[in-house]
């Protein structure tokens, strides 16, 4: 498992990653209470499921050397179970059209994982070669997951930063920082590149979300400036939450 600093970083990375994986619980609690998936998309959870599955495979002794990446297996294995639970809940409460959409993404996802696992296992004999194959595919899915504009689109569409809460951004930043250090200390290029990509995409997403949210608030305040004693925040609520504007 490597040096003590790397072990410590991996344990802390596990803790913050678990908090990050648990973040959607509040979203799916609302889905269960309302018995509706509303405007939520299941795509990010399916992509995250694929990412966790690939990095779990990456950390197993089949790909990595012995148990050098055991902590990758524990955190991504747990994440895989949680993401699968979220997808199942979504499938149960979504419409027939939503179910078709989920399966249309889920089937290619399973095919990609099985193809990657079989190719790395059957066609390559050395651990380094297997890590390159699995790590490359995992890195590509990570870019798709962390670089996806879905979060920003939701912020713009709903005119709310509800879908990008502060605690989610905080846990994401802490997790990516710890795993970046873990990859650098262990000289694992794919783990380090993954977290560097994640940090960059996260920064861009947050900047764009903040920019769009501020723009919508300003527009709301400008359009109903005739309301007496209204702050921009109140003007925003008045326009987009159908509050009385006198």
mmCIF file of C-alpha atoms in Angstrom:
data_model
loop_
_atom_site.group_PDB
_atom_site.id
_atom_site.type_symbol
_atom_site.label_atom_id
_atom_site.label_comp_id
_atom_site.label_asym_id
_atom_site.label_seq_id
_atom_site.Cartn_x
_atom_site.Cartn_y
_atom_site.Cartn_z
ATOM 1 C CA UNK A 1 0.000 0.000 0.000
ATOM 2 C CA UNK A 2 2.997 2.240 -0.016
ATOM 3 C CA UNK A 3 4.366 4.779 2.423
ATOM 4 C CA UNK A 4 2.685 6.064 5.563
ATOM 5 C CA UNK A 5 1.977 9.548 4.057
ATOM 6 C CA UNK A 6 0.305 7.902 1.071
ATOM 7 C CA UNK A 7 -1.733 5.677 3.379
ATOM 8 C CA UNK A 8 -2.828 8.685 5.440
ATOM 9 C CA UNK A 9 -3.805 10.604 2.313
ATOM 10 C CA UNK A 10 -5.778 7.610 1.054
ATOM 11 C CA UNK A 11 -7.690 7.237 4.318
ATOM 12 C CA UNK A 12 -8.591 10.939 4.394
ATOM 13 C CA UNK A 13 -9.490 10.705 0.705
ATOM 14 C CA UNK A 14 -11.827 7.822 1.516
ATOM 15 C CA UNK A 15 -13.577 9.872 4.197
ATOM 16 C CA UNK A 16 -14.158 12.938 2.009
ATOM 17 C CA UNK A 17 -15.154 10.782 -0.981
ATOM 18 C CA UNK A 18 -17.816 9.026 1.087
ATOM 19 C CA UNK A 19 -19.269 12.402 2.047
ATOM 20 C CA UNK A 20 -19.228 13.383 -1.620
ATOM 21 C CA UNK A 21 -20.949 10.165 -2.706
ATOM 22 C CA UNK A 22 -23.569 10.690 -0.008
ATOM 23 C CA UNK A 23 -24.406 14.229 -1.187
ATOM 24 C CA UNK A 24 -27.224 13.135 -3.581
ATOM 25 C CA UNK A 25 -29.077 11.487 -0.682
ATOM 26 C CA UNK A 26 -30.946 14.752 -0.063
ATOM 27 C CA UNK A 27 -31.952 14.908 -3.719
ATOM 28 C CA UNK A 28 -33.282 11.354 -3.743
ATOM 29 C CA UNK A 29 -34.990 11.853 -0.411
ATOM 30 C CA UNK A 30 -37.049 14.540 -2.143
ATOM 31 C CA UNK A 31 -37.636 12.220 -5.111
ATOM 32 C CA UNK A 32 -39.005 9.546 -2.762
ATOM 33 C CA UNK A 33 -41.171 12.034 -0.847
ATOM 34 C CA UNK A 34 -42.650 13.521 -4.025
ATOM 35 C CA UNK A 35 -42.626 10.188 -5.860
ATOM 36 C CA UNK A 36 -41.322 12.030 -8.881
ATOM 37 C CA UNK A 37 -37.917 12.662 -10.456
ATOM 38 C CA UNK A 38 -39.050 16.149 -11.562
ATOM 39 C CA UNK A 39 -36.371 17.750 -13.799
ATOM 40 C CA UNK A 40 -33.463 15.750 -12.407
ATOM 41 C CA UNK A 41 -31.285 13.854 -14.858
ATOM 42 C CA UNK A 42 -29.967 10.380 -14.089
ATOM 43 C CA UNK A 43 -27.072 10.689 -16.541
ATOM 44 C CA UNK A 44 -24.501 12.063 -14.018
ATOM 45 C CA UNK A 45 -25.179 9.132 -11.668
ATOM 46 C CA UNK A 46 -24.760 6.568 -14.450
ATOM 47 C CA UNK A 47 -21.483 8.154 -15.576
ATOM 48 C CA UNK A 48 -20.329 8.259 -11.937
ATOM 49 C CA UNK A 49 -21.262 4.566 -11.611
ATOM 50 C CA UNK A 50 -19.084 3.728 -14.620
ATOM 51 C CA UNK A 51 -16.243 5.826 -13.231
ATOM 52 C CA UNK A 52 -16.396 4.088 -9.846
ATOM 53 C CA UNK A 53 -16.564 0.651 -11.466
ATOM 54 C CA UNK A 54 -13.510 1.363 -13.633
ATOM 55 C CA UNK A 55 -11.427 2.685 -10.741
ATOM 56 C CA UNK A 56 -12.483 -0.255 -8.573
ATOM 57 C CA UNK A 57 -11.195 -2.576 -11.296
ATOM 58 C CA UNK A 58 -8.082 -0.388 -11.615
ATOM 59 C CA UNK A 59 -7.307 -0.825 -7.917
ATOM 60 C CA UNK A 60 -7.740 -4.613 -7.813
ATOM 61 C CA UNK A 61 -4.638 -6.868 -7.983
ATOM 62 C CA UNK A 62 -5.660 -7.915 -11.496
ATOM 63 C CA UNK A 63 -4.629 -4.459 -12.775
ATOM 64 C CA UNK A 64 -2.544 -2.866 -10.022
ATOM 65 C CA UNK A 65 0.431 -4.589 -8.429
ATOM 66 C CA UNK A 66 -0.887 -6.634 -5.491
ATOM 67 C CA UNK A 67 -2.880 -4.319 -3.177
ATOM 68 C CA UNK A 68 -0.966 -1.098 -3.809
ATOM 69 C CA UNK A 69 -4.258 0.670 -4.557
ATOM 70 C CA UNK A 70 -6.487 -0.979 -1.957
ATOM 71 C CA UNK A 71 -7.853 2.405 -0.855
ATOM 72 C CA UNK A 72 -9.027 3.085 -4.405
ATOM 73 C CA UNK A 73 -11.020 -0.140 -4.220
ATOM 74 C CA UNK A 74 -12.663 0.725 -0.891
ATOM 75 C CA UNK A 75 -13.743 4.243 -1.855
ATOM 76 C CA UNK A 76 -14.821 3.483 -5.425
ATOM 77 C CA UNK A 77 -16.438 0.181 -4.448
ATOM 78 C CA UNK A 78 -18.566 2.034 -1.912
ATOM 79 C CA UNK A 79 -19.279 4.766 -4.453
ATOM 80 C CA UNK A 80 -20.339 2.149 -6.990
ATOM 81 C CA UNK A 81 -22.914 0.696 -4.579
ATOM 82 C CA UNK A 82 -24.291 4.139 -3.724
ATOM 83 C CA UNK A 83 -24.509 5.299 -7.347
ATOM 84 C CA UNK A 84 -26.240 2.036 -8.288
ATOM 85 C CA UNK A 85 -28.766 2.671 -5.489
ATOM 86 C CA UNK A 86 -29.466 6.170 -6.810
ATOM 87 C CA UNK A 87 -29.999 4.835 -10.337
ATOM 88 C CA UNK A 88 -32.420 2.167 -9.058
ATOM 89 C CA UNK A 89 -34.417 4.758 -7.105
ATOM 90 C CA UNK A 90 -34.546 6.959 -10.196
ATOM 91 C CA UNK A 91 -35.749 4.023 -12.314
ATOM 92 C CA UNK A 92 -38.527 3.253 -9.847
ATOM 93 C CA UNK A 93 -39.962 6.770 -9.715
ATOM 94 C CA UNK A 94 -39.366 8.057 -13.236
ATOM 95 C CA UNK A 95 -41.808 7.896 -16.142
ATOM 96 C CA UNK A 96 -41.803 5.242 -18.871
ATOM 97 C CA UNK A 97 -39.929 7.652 -21.116
ATOM 98 C CA UNK A 98 -37.429 8.277 -18.321
ATOM 99 C CA UNK A 99 -36.900 4.542 -17.851
ATOM 100 C CA UNK A 100 -36.162 4.128 -21.549
ATOM 101 C CA UNK A 101 -33.669 6.983 -21.355
ATOM 102 C CA UNK A 102 -31.908 5.401 -18.367
ATOM 103 C CA UNK A 103 -31.589 2.006 -20.066
ATOM 104 C CA UNK A 104 -30.374 3.627 -23.286
ATOM 105 C CA UNK A 105 -27.411 4.990 -21.302
ATOM 106 C CA UNK A 106 -27.026 2.121 -18.854
ATOM 107 C CA UNK A 107 -26.590 -0.623 -21.464
ATOM 108 C CA UNK A 108 -23.655 1.086 -23.267
ATOM 109 C CA UNK A 109 -22.174 1.839 -19.829
ATOM 110 C CA UNK A 110 -22.153 -1.852 -18.884
ATOM 111 C CA UNK A 111 -20.710 -2.748 -22.295
ATOM 112 C CA UNK A 112 -17.882 -0.209 -21.898
ATOM 113 C CA UNK A 113 -16.959 -1.562 -18.463
ATOM 114 C CA UNK A 114 -17.072 -5.230 -19.501
ATOM 115 C CA UNK A 115 -15.076 -4.537 -22.671
ATOM 116 C CA UNK A 116 -12.429 -2.618 -20.720
ATOM 117 C CA UNK A 117 -12.163 -5.319 -18.049
ATOM 118 C CA UNK A 118 -11.944 -8.187 -20.547
ATOM 119 C CA UNK A 119 -9.458 -6.453 -22.859
ATOM 120 C CA UNK A 120 -7.155 -5.458 -20.001
ATOM 121 C CA UNK A 121 -7.331 -8.928 -18.446
ATOM 122 C CA UNK A 122 -7.128 -11.153 -21.527
ATOM 123 C CA UNK A 123 -4.948 -9.222 -23.970
ATOM 124 C CA UNK A 124 -2.304 -7.812 -21.615
ATOM 125 C CA UNK A 125 -0.140 -9.712 -19.179
ATOM 126 C CA UNK A 126 1.808 -6.979 -17.379
ATOM 127 C CA UNK A 127 0.343 -4.781 -14.646
ATOM 128 C CA UNK A 128 1.695 -1.614 -16.242
ATOM 129 C CA UNK A 129 -0.023 -2.353 -19.547
ATOM 130 C CA UNK A 130 -3.308 -3.126 -17.828
ATOM 131 C CA UNK A 131 -3.102 0.095 -15.825
ATOM 132 C CA UNK A 132 -2.577 2.096 -19.024
ATOM 133 C CA UNK A 133 -5.643 0.539 -20.679
ATOM 134 C CA UNK A 134 -7.995 0.802 -17.698
ATOM 135 C CA UNK A 135 -6.590 4.149 -16.565
ATOM 136 C CA UNK A 136 -7.049 5.720 -20.012
ATOM 137 C CA UNK A 137 -10.707 4.681 -20.221
ATOM 138 C CA UNK A 138 -11.312 5.730 -16.607
ATOM 139 C CA UNK A 139 -9.703 9.113 -17.242
ATOM 140 C CA UNK A 140 -11.923 9.656 -20.289
ATOM 141 C CA UNK A 141 -15.082 8.890 -18.278
ATOM 142 C CA UNK A 142 -13.830 11.153 -15.482
ATOM 143 C CA UNK A 143 -13.500 14.048 -17.914
ATOM 144 C CA UNK A 144 -17.046 13.338 -19.091
ATOM 145 C CA UNK A 145 -18.297 13.235 -15.489
ATOM 146 C CA UNK A 146 -16.478 16.223 -13.996
ATOM 147 C CA UNK A 147 -16.419 18.314 -17.157
ATOM 148 C CA UNK A 148 -20.060 17.785 -17.995
ATOM 149 C CA UNK A 149 -22.021 21.044 -18.286
ATOM 150 C CA UNK A 150 -25.104 19.376 -16.796
ATOM 151 C CA UNK A 151 -24.703 21.112 -13.439
ATOM 152 C CA UNK A 152 -24.298 24.518 -15.044
ATOM 153 C CA UNK A 153 -27.255 23.861 -17.363
ATOM 154 C CA UNK A 154 -29.425 23.079 -14.333
ATOM 155 C CA UNK A 155 -28.319 26.297 -12.643
ATOM 156 C CA UNK A 156 -29.265 28.309 -15.729
ATOM 157 C CA UNK A 157 -32.493 26.393 -16.387
ATOM 158 C CA UNK A 158 -33.803 26.590 -12.818
ATOM 159 C CA UNK A 159 -32.231 29.989 -12.082
ATOM 160 C CA UNK A 160 -31.038 28.549 -8.810
ATOM 161 C CA UNK A 161 -27.715 27.382 -7.374
ATOM 162 C CA UNK A 162 -29.657 24.728 -5.451
ATOM 163 C CA UNK A 163 -28.184 22.081 -7.746
ATOM 164 C CA UNK A 164 -24.614 23.157 -6.916
ATOM 165 C CA UNK A 165 -24.643 23.583 -3.131
ATOM 166 C CA UNK A 166 -21.620 24.825 -1.234
ATOM 167 C CA UNK A 167 -21.068 21.644 0.782
ATOM 168 C CA UNK A 168 -20.956 19.591 -2.429
ATOM 169 C CA UNK A 169 -18.308 21.887 -3.884
ATOM 170 C CA UNK A 170 -16.352 21.810 -0.609
ATOM 171 C CA UNK A 171 -16.291 18.012 -0.348
ATOM 172 C CA UNK A 172 -15.418 17.757 -4.028
ATOM 173 C CA UNK A 173 -12.486 20.142 -3.597
ATOM 174 C CA UNK A 174 -11.179 18.341 -0.490
ATOM 175 C CA UNK A 175 -11.566 14.923 -2.080
ATOM 176 C CA UNK A 176 -9.836 15.867 -5.330
ATOM 177 C CA UNK A 177 -6.979 17.573 -3.451
ATOM 178 C CA UNK A 178 -6.333 14.544 -1.249
ATOM 179 C CA UNK A 179 -6.472 12.045 -4.110
ATOM 180 C CA UNK A 180 -4.253 14.274 -6.238
ATOM 181 C CA UNK A 181 -1.644 14.184 -3.464
ATOM 182 C CA UNK A 182 -2.190 10.413 -3.122
ATOM 183 C CA UNK A 183 -1.479 9.920 -6.817
ATOM 184 C CA UNK A 184 1.592 12.161 -6.787
ATOM 185 C CA UNK A 185 3.104 10.513 -3.699
ATOM 186 C CA UNK A 186 2.503 7.066 -5.164
ATOM 187 C CA UNK A 187 3.670 8.189 -8.612
ATOM 188 C CA UNK A 188 0.405 6.954 -10.096
ATOM 189 C CA UNK A 189 -0.108 9.076 -13.198
ATOM 190 C CA UNK A 190 -3.742 8.165 -13.813
ATOM 191 C CA UNK A 191 -4.916 8.922 -10.264
ATOM 192 C CA UNK A 192 -3.048 12.243 -10.266
ATOM 193 C CA UNK A 193 -4.314 13.238 -13.734
ATOM 194 C CA UNK A 194 -7.865 12.326 -12.747
ATOM 195 C CA UNK A 195 -7.857 14.637 -9.749
ATOM 196 C CA UNK A 196 -6.103 17.451 -11.568
ATOM 197 C CA UNK A 197 -8.776 17.272 -14.263
ATOM 198 C CA UNK A 198 -11.492 17.189 -11.629
ATOM 199 C CA UNK A 199 -10.164 20.279 -9.855
ATOM 200 C CA UNK A 200 -9.927 22.215 -13.136
ATOM 201 C CA UNK A 201 -13.430 21.274 -14.299
ATOM 202 C CA UNK A 202 -14.867 22.024 -10.881
ATOM 203 C CA UNK A 203 -13.344 25.504 -10.863
ATOM 204 C CA UNK A 204 -14.766 26.264 -14.324
ATOM 205 C CA UNK A 205 -18.215 24.938 -13.368
ATOM 206 C CA UNK A 206 -18.382 26.955 -10.166
ATOM 207 C CA UNK A 207 -17.257 30.152 -11.896
ATOM 208 C CA UNK A 208 -19.843 29.707 -14.653
ATOM 209 C CA UNK A 209 -22.606 28.823 -12.189
ATOM 210 C CA UNK A 210 -21.869 31.888 -10.083
ATOM 211 C CA UNK A 211 -21.758 34.091 -13.177
ATOM 212 C CA UNK A 212 -25.080 32.805 -14.511
ATOM 213 C CA UNK A 213 -26.828 32.939 -11.138
ATOM 214 C CA UNK A 214 -25.672 36.533 -10.560
ATOM 215 C CA UNK A 215 -26.797 37.497 -14.056
ATOM 216 C CA UNK A 216 -30.295 36.107 -13.493
ATOM 217 C CA UNK A 217 -30.628 37.888 -10.163
ATOM 218 C CA UNK A 218 -29.572 41.171 -11.767
ATOM 219 C CA UNK A 219 -32.058 40.712 -14.626
ATOM 220 C CA UNK A 220 -34.861 39.919 -12.208
ATOM 221 C CA UNK A 221 -34.117 43.032 -10.161
ATOM 222 C CA UNK A 222 -33.943 45.206 -13.266
ATOM 223 C CA UNK A 223 -37.254 43.997 -14.688
ATOM 224 C CA UNK A 224 -39.296 44.640 -11.560
ATOM 225 C CA UNK A 225 -37.441 47.624 -10.164
ATOM 226 C CA UNK A 226 -40.789 49.410 -9.696
ATOM 227 C CA UNK A 227 -41.579 47.247 -6.667
ATOM 228 C CA UNK A 228 -41.340 49.385 -3.537
ATOM 229 C CA UNK A 229 -38.564 48.642 -1.044
ATOM 230 C CA UNK A 230 -37.327 45.573 -2.892
ATOM 231 C CA UNK A 231 -33.783 44.382 -2.719
ATOM 232 C CA UNK A 232 -32.355 42.465 -5.655
ATOM 233 C CA UNK A 233 -32.776 39.221 -3.687
ATOM 234 C CA UNK A 234 -36.454 39.976 -3.047
ATOM 235 C CA UNK A 235 -36.933 40.992 -6.671
ATOM 236 C CA UNK A 236 -35.448 37.684 -7.747
ATOM 237 C CA UNK A 237 -37.846 35.787 -5.467
ATOM 238 C CA UNK A 238 -40.779 37.830 -6.707
ATOM 239 C CA UNK A 239 -40.158 37.067 -10.362
ATOM 240 C CA UNK A 240 -39.074 33.427 -10.256
ATOM 241 C CA UNK A 241 -41.022 32.101 -7.298
ATOM 242 C CA UNK A 242 -44.323 33.808 -8.121
ATOM 243 C CA UNK A 243 -44.454 35.881 -4.968
ATOM 244 C CA UNK A 244 -46.786 38.855 -4.816
ATOM 245 C CA UNK A 245 -45.227 42.006 -6.203
ATOM 246 C CA UNK A 246 -47.024 45.159 -5.164
#
